[in-house]
DNA sequence: TATTAATTAAGAATCATTTTCCTTTTGATG
DNA sequence: CATCAAAAGGAAAATGATTCTTAATTAATA
């Protein structure tokens, strides 16, 4: 018997469990729709948009509404289980694999998003706190340009 | 005779000249409405929103439309004469004093924005370019938290 | 398995921003 | 100065992402 849905890699599996656990601990229900959203978040490194997540959920649950996806994302955000990359002009993108704030590179042509580890991020946040007098709780560090593919083509 | 409008401080004056010059060199007209927007940008350190800019322009030119403010900002952006801080959920804020990309601290309660100079920003951009393979053209580095005033009150 | 509070679906509403389309202004030229 | 074409402005409609509303459905558990 062949598996129709490939089993999620264990790292993704672990994230799914973390997220469901976080929902449970917050007294939230694990509905099929939520589970679907959450699997997509745990399984994709593309930093999907709401629309993209919605497309995939609808395949499994055709009656799903966009609002449900938004609500689930809002819920997961409030539990720090997904990182929202909020952009002013292109709509938000979501990172469910690494939900704590970290820097991203965004391609201005194709919208690809990369997030290599960068050193000295926390130092910079602390330096900002010190110099501004603000208490810093989170950050969003976005670097915009062209991804390797689009550089070739451009 | 008392001046009704206080003369702009010379730093602000210099920026106004830079901006008008940039418009001229781009073959763009310096209309009264544009000049009004541009003065506000050059003169305010509060990183005003579109609405805020509009309010002030309307005082001088009561028939001004919001669209004109938007159009002027788009124009100035395209000439790199204003920096747009694009936020997903609160609308954009604008920096006309320091139009090149630089980090900001944003208060989650009152919306105050500070931008102290931070070292190592360029290094970080280069490091991101190196590790991601992207060509980095610009960035938006936002640190969110509470400003000194709101810390006291909270 | 029945109960009930939570959740969903669908569409309407909202908000920032952009576009459209028509009028006014501008600046060059005669 | 008058004329004219192009640029810019104004008002309102359109857009697009997101949030809200309401009634119907469903998950968790008694």
Short mmCIF file of C-alpha atoms (C1' of nucleotides) in Angstrom, two decimals:
data_model
loop_
_atom_site.label_atom_id
_atom_site.label_comp_id
_atom_site.label_asym_id
_atom_site.label_seq_id
_atom_site.Cartn_x
_atom_site.Cartn_y
_atom_site.Cartn_z
CA UNK A 1 0.00 0.00 0.00
CA UNK A 2 1.32 3.38 -0.98
CA UNK A 3 0.78 6.34 1.25
CA UNK A 4 -1.31 9.03 -0.41
CA UNK A 5 -0.09 11.74 1.90
CA UNK A 6 3.63 11.45 2.54
CA UNK A 7 4.35 11.29 6.25
CA UNK A 8 5.62 14.63 7.52
CA UNK A 9 9.32 14.70 8.31
CA UNK A 10 9.93 14.38 12.01
CA UNK A 11 10.95 18.00 12.54
CA UNK A 12 7.65 19.07 11.05
CA UNK A 13 5.89 16.44 13.13
CA UNK A 14 7.46 17.83 16.28
CA UNK A 15 6.24 21.32 15.43
CA UNK A 16 2.72 20.03 14.87
CA UNK A 17 2.80 18.49 18.32
CA UNK A 18 4.16 21.66 19.89
CA UNK A 19 1.43 23.68 18.30
CA UNK A 20 -1.42 21.36 19.22
CA UNK A 21 -0.04 21.22 22.73
CA UNK A 22 0.04 25.01 22.91
CA UNK A 23 -3.57 25.13 21.76
CA UNK A 24 -4.60 22.56 24.34
CA UNK A 25 -2.82 24.36 27.14
CA UNK A 26 -4.63 27.52 26.16
CA UNK A 27 -7.90 25.64 26.42
CA UNK A 28 -8.48 25.84 22.67
CA UNK A 29 -10.03 23.09 20.59
CA UNK A 30 -8.15 21.17 17.98
CA UNK A 31 -10.57 21.28 15.10
CA UNK A 32 -9.87 19.64 11.74
CA UNK A 33 -9.56 23.03 10.09
CA UNK A 34 -7.11 24.25 12.69
CA UNK A 35 -5.11 21.09 12.38
CA UNK A 36 -4.97 21.55 8.63
CA UNK A 37 -3.68 25.12 8.94
CA UNK A 38 -1.20 24.08 11.52
CA UNK A 39 0.15 21.21 9.42
CA UNK A 40 0.71 23.56 6.53
CA UNK A 41 2.52 26.02 8.76
CA UNK A 42 4.68 23.30 10.26
CA UNK A 43 5.46 21.81 6.88
CA UNK A 44 6.31 24.74 4.64
CA UNK A 45 9.49 26.76 4.52
CA UNK A 46 8.06 29.13 1.91
CA UNK A 47 6.56 31.49 4.48
CA UNK A 48 3.09 31.16 2.99
CA UNK A 49 0.55 33.94 2.66
CA UNK A 50 -2.98 33.59 4.03
CA UNK A 51 -4.23 32.96 0.54
CA UNK A 52 -1.68 30.22 0.00
CA UNK A 53 -2.59 28.53 3.27
CA UNK A 54 -6.26 28.84 2.40
CA UNK A 55 -5.78 27.17 -1.01
CA UNK A 56 -4.21 24.18 0.66
CA UNK A 57 -6.77 23.88 3.46
CA UNK A 58 -9.59 24.05 0.94
CA UNK A 59 -8.25 21.00 -0.86
CA UNK A 60 -8.87 19.01 2.28
CA UNK A 61 -11.97 20.86 3.56
CA UNK A 62 -13.71 22.46 0.61
CA UNK A 63 -16.16 24.50 2.67
CA UNK A 64 -13.46 26.24 4.68
CA UNK A 65 -13.71 30.00 4.80
CA UNK A 66 -10.86 32.45 4.56
CA UNK A 67 -12.02 33.91 7.85
CA UNK A 68 -11.26 30.64 9.57
CA UNK A 69 -7.70 30.76 8.33
CA UNK A 70 -7.35 34.33 9.56
CA UNK A 71 -8.80 33.46 12.94
CA UNK A 72 -6.56 30.45 13.33
CA UNK A 73 -3.54 32.54 12.48
CA UNK A 74 -4.56 35.21 14.97
CA UNK A 75 -4.96 32.54 17.60
CA UNK A 76 -1.59 30.97 16.86
CA UNK A 77 0.04 34.39 16.86
CA UNK A 78 -1.37 35.14 20.29
CA UNK A 79 0.23 31.93 21.54
CA UNK A 80 3.53 32.77 19.83
CA UNK A 81 3.20 29.67 17.72
CA UNK A 82 3.49 31.44 14.42
CA UNK A 83 5.51 34.47 13.38
CA UNK A 84 3.73 37.00 11.26
CA UNK A 85 5.81 38.91 8.75
CA UNK A 86 3.60 41.91 8.24
CA UNK A 87 4.20 43.81 5.02
CA UNK A 88 2.38 47.01 4.22
CA UNK A 89 1.78 46.45 0.53
CA UNK A 90 1.78 42.70 -0.09
CA UNK A 91 -0.16 41.20 2.80
CA UNK A 92 1.35 39.16 5.57
CA UNK A 93 3.41 36.01 5.32
CA UNK A 94 3.74 33.42 8.05
CA UNK A 95 6.53 31.40 9.60
CA UNK A 96 5.32 28.44 11.62
CA UNK A 97 8.62 26.59 11.70
CA UNK A 98 10.53 29.22 13.64
CA UNK A 99 7.96 31.27 15.49
CA UNK A 100 10.29 33.58 17.39
CA UNK A 101 11.34 36.84 15.70
CA UNK A 102 14.30 36.54 13.34
CA UNK A 103 15.58 38.36 10.26
CA UNK A 104 14.34 37.65 6.75
CA UNK A 105 15.44 38.34 3.21
CA UNK A 106 12.57 39.11 0.87
CA UNK A 107 12.72 38.98 -2.92
CA UNK A 108 11.08 42.03 -4.45
CA UNK A 109 10.37 40.18 -7.68
CA UNK A 110 9.08 36.71 -6.84
CA UNK A 111 8.34 37.12 -3.15
CA UNK A 112 10.64 34.33 -2.02
CA UNK A 113 11.66 34.63 1.60
CA UNK A 114 14.83 33.26 3.16
CA UNK A 115 15.82 33.26 6.79
CA UNK A 116 19.40 32.24 7.40
CA UNK A 117 20.61 32.50 10.97
CA UNK A 118 22.31 35.81 11.62
CA UNK A 119 24.59 36.57 14.54
CA UNK A 120 24.37 39.70 16.70
CA UNK A 121 20.62 40.14 16.38
CA UNK A 122 20.01 40.13 20.10
CA UNK A 123 22.91 42.50 20.65
CA UNK A 124 21.34 44.88 18.20
CA UNK A 125 17.97 44.66 19.95
CA UNK A 126 19.68 45.42 23.25
CA UNK A 127 21.58 48.29 21.74
CA UNK A 128 18.33 49.69 20.39
CA UNK A 129 16.73 49.36 23.83
CA UNK A 130 19.66 51.13 25.43
CA UNK A 131 19.83 53.99 22.99
CA UNK A 132 16.10 54.58 22.57
CA UNK A 133 15.01 54.01 26.14
CA UNK A 134 12.26 51.74 24.82
CA UNK A 135 11.54 48.35 26.33
CA UNK A 136 11.89 46.10 23.29
CA UNK A 137 9.59 43.08 23.15
CA UNK A 138 9.97 41.87 19.61
CA UNK A 139 11.31 42.93 16.26
CA UNK A 140 10.85 42.52 12.56
CA UNK A 141 14.04 42.74 10.56
CA UNK A 142 13.48 42.57 6.82
CA UNK A 143 16.10 42.87 4.11
CA UNK A 144 14.70 43.45 0.64
CA UNK A 145 16.32 42.65 -2.67
CA UNK A 146 16.59 39.93 -5.30
CA UNK A 147 16.79 36.22 -4.61
CA UNK A 148 19.46 34.18 -6.41
CA UNK A 149 17.01 32.96 -9.08
CA UNK A 150 15.70 36.41 -9.89
CA UNK A 151 19.24 37.81 -9.96
CA UNK A 152 20.09 35.39 -12.77
CA UNK A 153 16.98 36.23 -14.74
CA UNK A 154 17.15 39.98 -14.19
CA UNK B 1 5.68 92.46 13.13
CA UNK B 2 5.46 88.93 14.47
CA UNK B 3 5.92 85.98 12.19
CA UNK B 4 2.81 83.85 12.01
CA UNK B 5 4.70 80.81 10.84
CA UNK B 6 7.99 80.39 12.72
CA UNK B 7 10.89 80.08 10.32
CA UNK B 8 11.96 76.47 9.93
CA UNK B 9 15.23 75.58 11.65
CA UNK B 10 18.08 75.49 9.19
CA UNK B 11 18.40 71.71 9.16
CA UNK B 12 14.78 71.44 8.15
CA UNK B 13 15.31 74.23 5.64
CA UNK B 14 18.17 72.31 4.09
CA UNK B 15 16.01 69.23 3.70
CA UNK B 16 13.28 71.24 2.02
CA UNK B 17 15.83 72.47 -0.46
CA UNK B 18 17.17 68.99 -1.07
CA UNK B 19 13.70 67.69 -1.70
CA UNK B 20 12.63 70.49 -4.03
CA UNK B 21 15.91 70.09 -5.86
CA UNK B 22 15.28 66.36 -6.24
CA UNK B 23 11.82 67.09 -7.63
CA UNK B 24 13.24 69.62 -10.06
CA UNK B 25 15.93 67.28 -11.27
CA UNK B 26 13.29 64.66 -11.89
CA UNK B 27 11.38 67.17 -14.00
CA UNK B 28 8.56 67.36 -11.47
CA UNK B 29 6.67 70.52 -10.63
CA UNK B 30 6.86 72.12 -7.23
CA UNK B 31 3.20 72.77 -6.56
CA UNK B 32 1.93 74.48 -3.42
CA UNK B 33 0.42 71.22 -2.18
CA UNK B 34 3.65 69.32 -2.75
CA UNK B 35 5.62 72.01 -1.02
CA UNK B 36 3.28 71.81 1.94
CA UNK B 37 3.70 68.04 2.25
CA UNK B 38 7.39 68.35 1.89
CA UNK B 39 7.69 71.02 4.57
CA UNK B 40 5.81 68.83 7.00
CA UNK B 41 8.07 65.90 6.20
CA UNK B 42 11.18 67.99 6.60
CA UNK B 43 9.98 69.53 9.82
CA UNK B 44 8.60 66.65 11.87
CA UNK B 45 10.51 64.04 13.79
CA UNK B 46 7.35 62.20 14.78
CA UNK B 47 7.31 60.02 11.67
CA UNK B 48 3.82 61.18 10.70
CA UNK B 49 1.13 59.01 9.18
CA UNK B 50 -0.60 59.97 5.95
CA UNK B 51 -3.60 61.11 7.94
CA UNK B 52 -1.43 63.30 10.12
CA UNK B 53 0.26 64.89 7.12
CA UNK B 54 -3.10 65.40 5.49
CA UNK B 55 -4.53 67.19 8.55
CA UNK B 56 -1.69 69.66 8.44
CA UNK B 57 -1.81 70.26 4.69
CA UNK B 58 -5.54 70.87 4.84
CA UNK B 59 -5.02 73.71 7.29
CA UNK B 60 -3.12 75.55 4.60
CA UNK B 61 -5.02 74.26 1.54
CA UNK B 62 -8.52 73.29 2.62
CA UNK B 63 -9.49 71.62 -0.65
CA UNK B 64 -6.58 69.22 -0.63
CA UNK B 65 -7.47 65.59 -1.13
CA UNK B 66 -5.97 62.62 0.67
CA UNK B 67 -5.11 61.20 -2.74
CA UNK B 68 -2.80 64.13 -3.36
CA UNK B 69 -0.90 63.38 -0.18
CA UNK B 70 -0.63 59.74 -1.19
CA UNK B 71 0.52 60.67 -4.67
CA UNK B 72 3.11 63.09 -3.35
CA UNK B 73 4.45 60.49 -0.95
CA UNK B 74 4.68 57.93 -3.73
CA UNK B 75 6.59 60.42 -5.82
CA UNK B 76 8.99 61.31 -3.01
CA UNK B 77 9.51 57.63 -2.26
CA UNK B 78 10.44 56.96 -5.87
CA UNK B 79 13.09 59.66 -5.59
CA UNK B 80 14.33 58.28 -2.27
CA UNK B 81 13.41 61.54 -0.58
CA UNK B 82 11.18 59.97 2.03
CA UNK B 83 11.44 56.68 3.86
CA UNK B 84 8.25 54.72 4.24
CA UNK B 85 7.87 52.61 7.34
CA UNK B 86 5.27 50.17 6.17
CA UNK B 87 3.34 48.42 8.91
CA UNK B 88 0.82 45.73 8.19
CA UNK B 89 -1.81 46.67 10.72
CA UNK B 90 -1.44 50.37 11.48
CA UNK B 91 -0.82 52.03 8.14
CA UNK B 92 2.47 53.53 7.04
CA UNK B 93 4.53 56.19 8.75
CA UNK B 94 7.01 58.45 7.00
CA UNK B 95 10.49 59.75 7.67
CA UNK B 96 11.44 62.74 5.57
CA UNK B 97 14.35 63.86 7.68
CA UNK B 98 16.46 60.75 7.18
CA UNK B 99 15.24 59.14 3.99
CA UNK B 100 17.73 56.28 3.80
CA UNK B 101 16.81 53.00 5.53
CA UNK B 102 17.64 52.86 9.22
CA UNK B 103 16.32 51.05 12.30
CA UNK B 104 13.34 52.25 14.31
CA UNK B 105 11.83 51.60 17.71
CA UNK B 106 8.05 51.60 17.69
CA UNK B 107 5.84 51.97 20.75
CA UNK B 108 3.02 49.44 20.70
CA UNK B 109 0.84 51.62 22.92
CA UNK B 110 1.10 55.21 21.72
CA UNK B 111 2.76 54.69 18.34
CA UNK B 112 5.77 56.88 19.10
CA UNK B 113 8.73 56.11 16.87
CA UNK B 114 12.39 56.69 17.73
CA UNK B 115 15.39 56.22 15.51
CA UNK B 116 18.68 56.46 17.34
CA UNK B 117 21.76 55.70 15.30
CA UNK B 118 22.78 52.06 15.61
CA UNK B 119 26.18 50.64 14.69
CA UNK B 120 26.72 47.46 12.65
CA UNK B 121 23.58 47.84 10.55
CA UNK B 122 25.45 47.71 7.27
CA UNK B 123 27.50 44.77 8.46
CA UNK B 124 24.30 42.94 9.22
CA UNK B 125 22.90 43.71 5.78
CA UNK B 126 26.08 42.39 4.21
CA UNK B 127 25.99 39.31 6.36
CA UNK B 128 22.41 38.69 5.29
CA UNK B 129 23.41 39.09 1.65
CA UNK B 130 26.26 36.65 2.09
CA UNK B 131 24.29 34.00 3.90
CA UNK B 132 21.09 34.21 1.86
CA UNK B 133 22.61 34.76 -1.57
CA UNK B 134 20.17 37.61 -2.09
CA UNK B 135 21.25 40.96 -3.46
CA UNK B 136 20.07 43.31 -0.72
CA UNK B 137 18.86 46.72 -1.83
CA UNK B 138 17.20 48.07 1.26
CA UNK B 139 15.88 47.03 4.64
CA UNK B 140 13.31 47.79 7.26
CA UNK B 141 14.46 47.07 10.79
CA UNK B 142 11.76 47.61 13.36
CA UNK B 143 11.97 46.99 17.08
CA UNK B 144 8.63 46.96 18.89
CA UNK B 145 7.95 47.63 22.54
CA UNK B 146 7.10 50.44 24.94
CA UNK B 147 8.43 53.96 24.81
CA UNK B 148 9.74 55.55 28.02
CA UNK B 149 6.48 57.41 28.66
CA UNK B 150 4.28 54.38 28.23
CA UNK B 151 6.63 52.29 30.39
CA UNK B 152 6.03 54.68 33.26
CA UNK B 153 2.27 54.64 32.82
CA UNK B 154 1.97 50.89 32.23
"C1'" DT C 1 -25.39 10.05 23.63
"C1'" DA C 2 -27.07 14.79 25.01
"C1'" DT C 3 -25.54 19.30 26.15
"C1'" DT C 4 -23.57 23.53 25.47
"C1'" DA C 5 -20.07 26.61 24.67
"C1'" DA C 6 -16.79 27.08 21.10
"C1'" DT C 7 -16.11 27.20 16.33
"C1'" DT C 8 -17.23 27.57 11.55
"C1'" DA C 9 -19.08 29.47 7.03
"C1'" DA C 10 -20.61 33.06 4.37
"C1'" DG C 11 -20.98 37.32 3.45
"C1'" DA C 12 -21.03 42.13 4.89
"C1'" DA C 13 -18.20 45.69 6.72
"C1'" DT C 14 -13.96 48.16 7.40
"C1'" DC C 15 -9.73 50.48 6.60
"C1'" DA C 16 -5.76 51.97 4.19
"C1'" DT C 17 -4.51 52.77 -0.23
"C1'" DT C 18 -4.96 53.23 -5.32
"C1'" DT C 19 -7.38 54.32 -9.38
"C1'" DT C 20 -10.44 56.80 -12.30
"C1'" DC C 21 -12.00 60.53 -14.49
"C1'" DC C 22 -12.79 65.03 -14.88
"C1'" DT C 23 -11.33 69.89 -13.69
"C1'" DT C 24 -7.80 73.12 -12.63
"C1'" DT C 25 -3.26 74.76 -12.81
"C1'" DT C 26 1.14 75.24 -14.67
"C1'" DG C 27 4.70 76.79 -17.57
"C1'" DA C 28 6.12 77.10 -22.26
"C1'" DT C 29 5.35 79.47 -26.49
"C1'" DG C 30 3.51 82.71 -29.72
"C1'" DC D 1 -0.69 88.86 -22.26
"C1'" DA D 2 -3.34 84.83 -24.53
"C1'" DT D 3 -3.24 80.16 -25.83
"C1'" DC D 4 -2.46 75.47 -25.25
"C1'" DA D 5 -0.84 70.91 -23.98
"C1'" DA D 6 0.75 68.48 -20.31
"C1'" DA D 7 0.90 67.87 -15.47
"C1'" DA D 8 -1.29 67.84 -11.22
"C1'" DG D 9 -5.21 68.07 -8.20
"C1'" DG D 10 -9.90 66.75 -6.32
"C1'" DA D 11 -13.74 63.80 -5.48
"C1'" DA D 12 -15.47 59.69 -5.40
"C1'" DA D 13 -15.40 54.91 -6.70
"C1'" DA D 14 -12.65 50.75 -6.67
"C1'" DT D 15 -9.51 47.61 -4.60
"C1'" DG D 16 -7.50 44.26 -1.58
"C1'" DA D 17 -6.36 42.60 2.74
"C1'" DT D 18 -8.35 41.83 6.95
"C1'" DT D 19 -12.06 41.80 10.53
"C1'" DC D 20 -16.71 41.42 12.04
"C1'" DT D 21 -21.45 39.55 12.31
"C1'" DT D 22 -24.80 36.11 12.47
"C1'" DA D 23 -26.74 31.82 12.23
"C1'" DA D 24 -25.65 27.04 11.80
"C1'" DT D 25 -22.50 23.33 13.12
"C1'" DT D 26 -19.48 20.71 16.00
"C1'" DA D 27 -16.03 19.25 19.62
"C1'" DA D 28 -15.35 17.94 24.17
"C1'" DT D 29 -17.32 16.03 28.09
"C1'" DA D 30 -21.10 14.98 31.47
#
